[in-house]
């Protein structure tokens, strides 16, 4: 079984540019999550999809962040325009209902 | 609001020595507790979890953790560390149902020396 796939694995962009991160969950997993770790701090919840619907987006930092999940399959997280404080590692996780998470290896975003 | 404290940012142990990583949590009800590990270039891997029942939980790779309600702690232990255990370890608490939203600690980096 393929795991949770995230790409790119690394992205370096300039302040003010746009970046789109992608997550391919495990097939059949209805629940998809985005988390973020800013350097040296804890991993923080961003949002949760159930299929294509946003179940909880209370962790999204501001309106520069837009998450979508097309047809309940893959998800994208767009940051527009990127700021320096957006640098960090963005993790995606998926899970079937009633079971635990499988995390991807993360996308390291650096905004310069 | 739930929170997790991992007081040790960095720990160094000798290979073969025992290990204990500390974790304290704050949660209003019965907590759902996890330990995850992240090796370089890898995703977060679940080591073990506690939802209820026996307070001593066995996990993968020879790890165990003990839930102590009176101390709001969930410390991770391993009797003999291997060089491959060098990684970053995260304690986490889940909200109702365990998996809807997970709050992580800041992590403890483990270095293993020969």
JSON list of N, CA and C in Angstrom, two decimals, chain A residues 3 5 7-8 10-11 17 22 47 49 62 74-75 77-78 92 99 104:
[
{"chain": "A", "resi": 3, "resn": "UNK", "atom": "N", "xyz": [2.02, 4.98, 0.71]},
{"chain": "A", "resi": 3, "resn": "UNK", "atom": "CA", "xyz": [1.79, 5.83, 1.87]},
{"chain": "A", "resi": 3, "resn": "UNK", "atom": "C", "xyz": [1.25, 7.17, 1.47]},
{"chain": "A", "resi": 5, "resn": "UNK", "atom": "N", "xyz": [1.79, 10.75, 0.26]},
{"chain": "A", "resi": 5, "resn": "UNK", "atom": "CA", "xyz": [2.84, 11.35, -0.55]},
{"chain": "A", "resi": 5, "resn": "UNK", "atom": "C", "xyz": [2.69, 12.85, -0.57]},
{"chain": "A", "resi": 7, "resn": "UNK", "atom": "N", "xyz": [4.48, 16.50, -2.08]},
{"chain": "A", "resi": 7, "resn": "UNK", "atom": "CA", "xyz": [5.49, 17.13, -2.90]},
{"chain": "A", "resi": 7, "resn": "UNK", "atom": "C", "xyz": [5.16, 18.59, -3.14]},
{"chain": "A", "resi": 8, "resn": "UNK", "atom": "N", "xyz": [6.20, 19.38, -3.34]},
{"chain": "A", "resi": 8, "resn": "UNK", "atom": "CA", "xyz": [7.60, 18.96, -3.35]},
{"chain": "A", "resi": 8, "resn": "UNK", "atom": "C", "xyz": [8.09, 18.62, -1.95]},
{"chain": "A", "resi": 10, "resn": "UNK", "atom": "N", "xyz": [10.96, 19.85, -0.85]},
{"chain": "A", "resi": 10, "resn": "UNK", "atom": "CA", "xyz": [11.54, 21.13, -0.44]},
{"chain": "A", "resi": 10, "resn": "UNK", "atom": "C", "xyz": [11.09, 22.21, -1.43]},
{"chain": "A", "resi": 11, "resn": "UNK", "atom": "N", "xyz": [10.90, 23.41, -0.90]},
{"chain": "A", "resi": 11, "resn": "UNK", "atom": "CA", "xyz": [10.58, 24.54, -1.75]},
{"chain": "A", "resi": 11, "resn": "UNK", "atom": "C", "xyz": [11.19, 25.80, -1.15]},
{"chain": "A", "resi": 17, "resn": "UNK", "atom": "N", "xyz": [5.86, 35.65, -3.21]},
{"chain": "A", "resi": 17, "resn": "UNK", "atom": "CA", "xyz": [5.49, 34.69, -4.24]},
{"chain": "A", "resi": 17, "resn": "UNK", "atom": "C", "xyz": [4.41, 33.75, -3.72]},
{"chain": "A", "resi": 22, "resn": "UNK", "atom": "N", "xyz": [1.28, 19.94, -2.28]},
{"chain": "A", "resi": 22, "resn": "UNK", "atom": "CA", "xyz": [0.30, 18.91, -2.62]},
{"chain": "A", "resi": 22, "resn": "UNK", "atom": "C", "xyz": [0.45, 17.70, -1.71]},
{"chain": "A", "resi": 47, "resn": "UNK", "atom": "N", "xyz": [-5.74, 22.16, 9.39]},
{"chain": "A", "resi": 47, "resn": "UNK", "atom": "CA", "xyz": [-7.13, 21.87, 9.06]},
{"chain": "A", "resi": 47, "resn": "UNK", "atom": "C", "xyz": [-7.35, 20.39, 8.80]},
{"chain": "A", "resi": 49, "resn": "UNK", "atom": "N", "xyz": [-9.97, 17.74, 6.52]},
{"chain": "A", "resi": 49, "resn": "UNK", "atom": "CA", "xyz": [-10.99, 17.45, 5.51]},
{"chain": "A", "resi": 49, "resn": "UNK", "atom": "C", "xyz": [-11.62, 16.10, 5.82]},
{"chain": "A", "resi": 62, "resn": "UNK", "atom": "N", "xyz": [-4.19, 32.47, 8.58]},
{"chain": "A", "resi": 62, "resn": "UNK", "atom": "CA", "xyz": [-4.78, 33.69, 8.04]},
{"chain": "A", "resi": 62, "resn": "UNK", "atom": "C", "xyz": [-5.29, 33.41, 6.63]},
{"chain": "A", "resi": 74, "resn": "UNK", "atom": "N", "xyz": [-6.77, 14.04, -3.68]},
{"chain": "A", "resi": 74, "resn": "UNK", "atom": "CA", "xyz": [-5.58, 14.77, -3.23]},
{"chain": "A", "resi": 74, "resn": "UNK", "atom": "C", "xyz": [-5.98, 16.14, -2.71]},
{"chain": "A", "resi": 75, "resn": "UNK", "atom": "N", "xyz": [-5.07, 16.74, -1.96]},
{"chain": "A", "resi": 75, "resn": "UNK", "atom": "CA", "xyz": [-5.31, 18.06, -1.40]},
{"chain": "A", "resi": 75, "resn": "UNK", "atom": "C", "xyz": [-4.14, 18.98, -1.76]},
{"chain": "A", "resi": 77, "resn": "UNK", "atom": "N", "xyz": [-2.42, 22.88, -0.65]},
{"chain": "A", "resi": 77, "resn": "UNK", "atom": "CA", "xyz": [-2.36, 23.98, 0.30]},
{"chain": "A", "resi": 77, "resn": "UNK", "atom": "C", "xyz": [-1.58, 25.10, -0.38]},
{"chain": "A", "resi": 78, "resn": "UNK", "atom": "N", "xyz": [-2.28, 26.20, -0.64]},
{"chain": "A", "resi": 78, "resn": "UNK", "atom": "CA", "xyz": [-1.65, 27.31, -1.35]},
{"chain": "A", "resi": 78, "resn": "UNK", "atom": "C", "xyz": [-1.38, 28.44, -0.37]},
{"chain": "A", "resi": 92, "resn": "UNK", "atom": "N", "xyz": [1.26, 16.44, 5.97]},
{"chain": "A", "resi": 92, "resn": "UNK", "atom": "CA", "xyz": [-0.08, 15.98, 5.64]},
{"chain": "A", "resi": 92, "resn": "UNK", "atom": "C", "xyz": [-0.25, 14.60, 6.28]},
{"chain": "A", "resi": 99, "resn": "UNK", "atom": "N", "xyz": [-9.73, 5.05, 12.70]},
{"chain": "A", "resi": 99, "resn": "UNK", "atom": "CA", "xyz": [-8.37, 4.56, 12.86]},
{"chain": "A", "resi": 99, "resn": "UNK", "atom": "C", "xyz": [-7.37, 5.72, 12.89]},
{"chain": "A", "resi": 104, "resn": "UNK", "atom": "N", "xyz": [2.68, 11.88, 6.01]},
{"chain": "A", "resi": 104, "resn": "UNK", "atom": "CA", "xyz": [3.65, 12.01, 4.94]},
{"chain": "A", "resi": 104, "resn": "UNK", "atom": "C", "xyz": [4.97, 12.51, 5.50]}
]
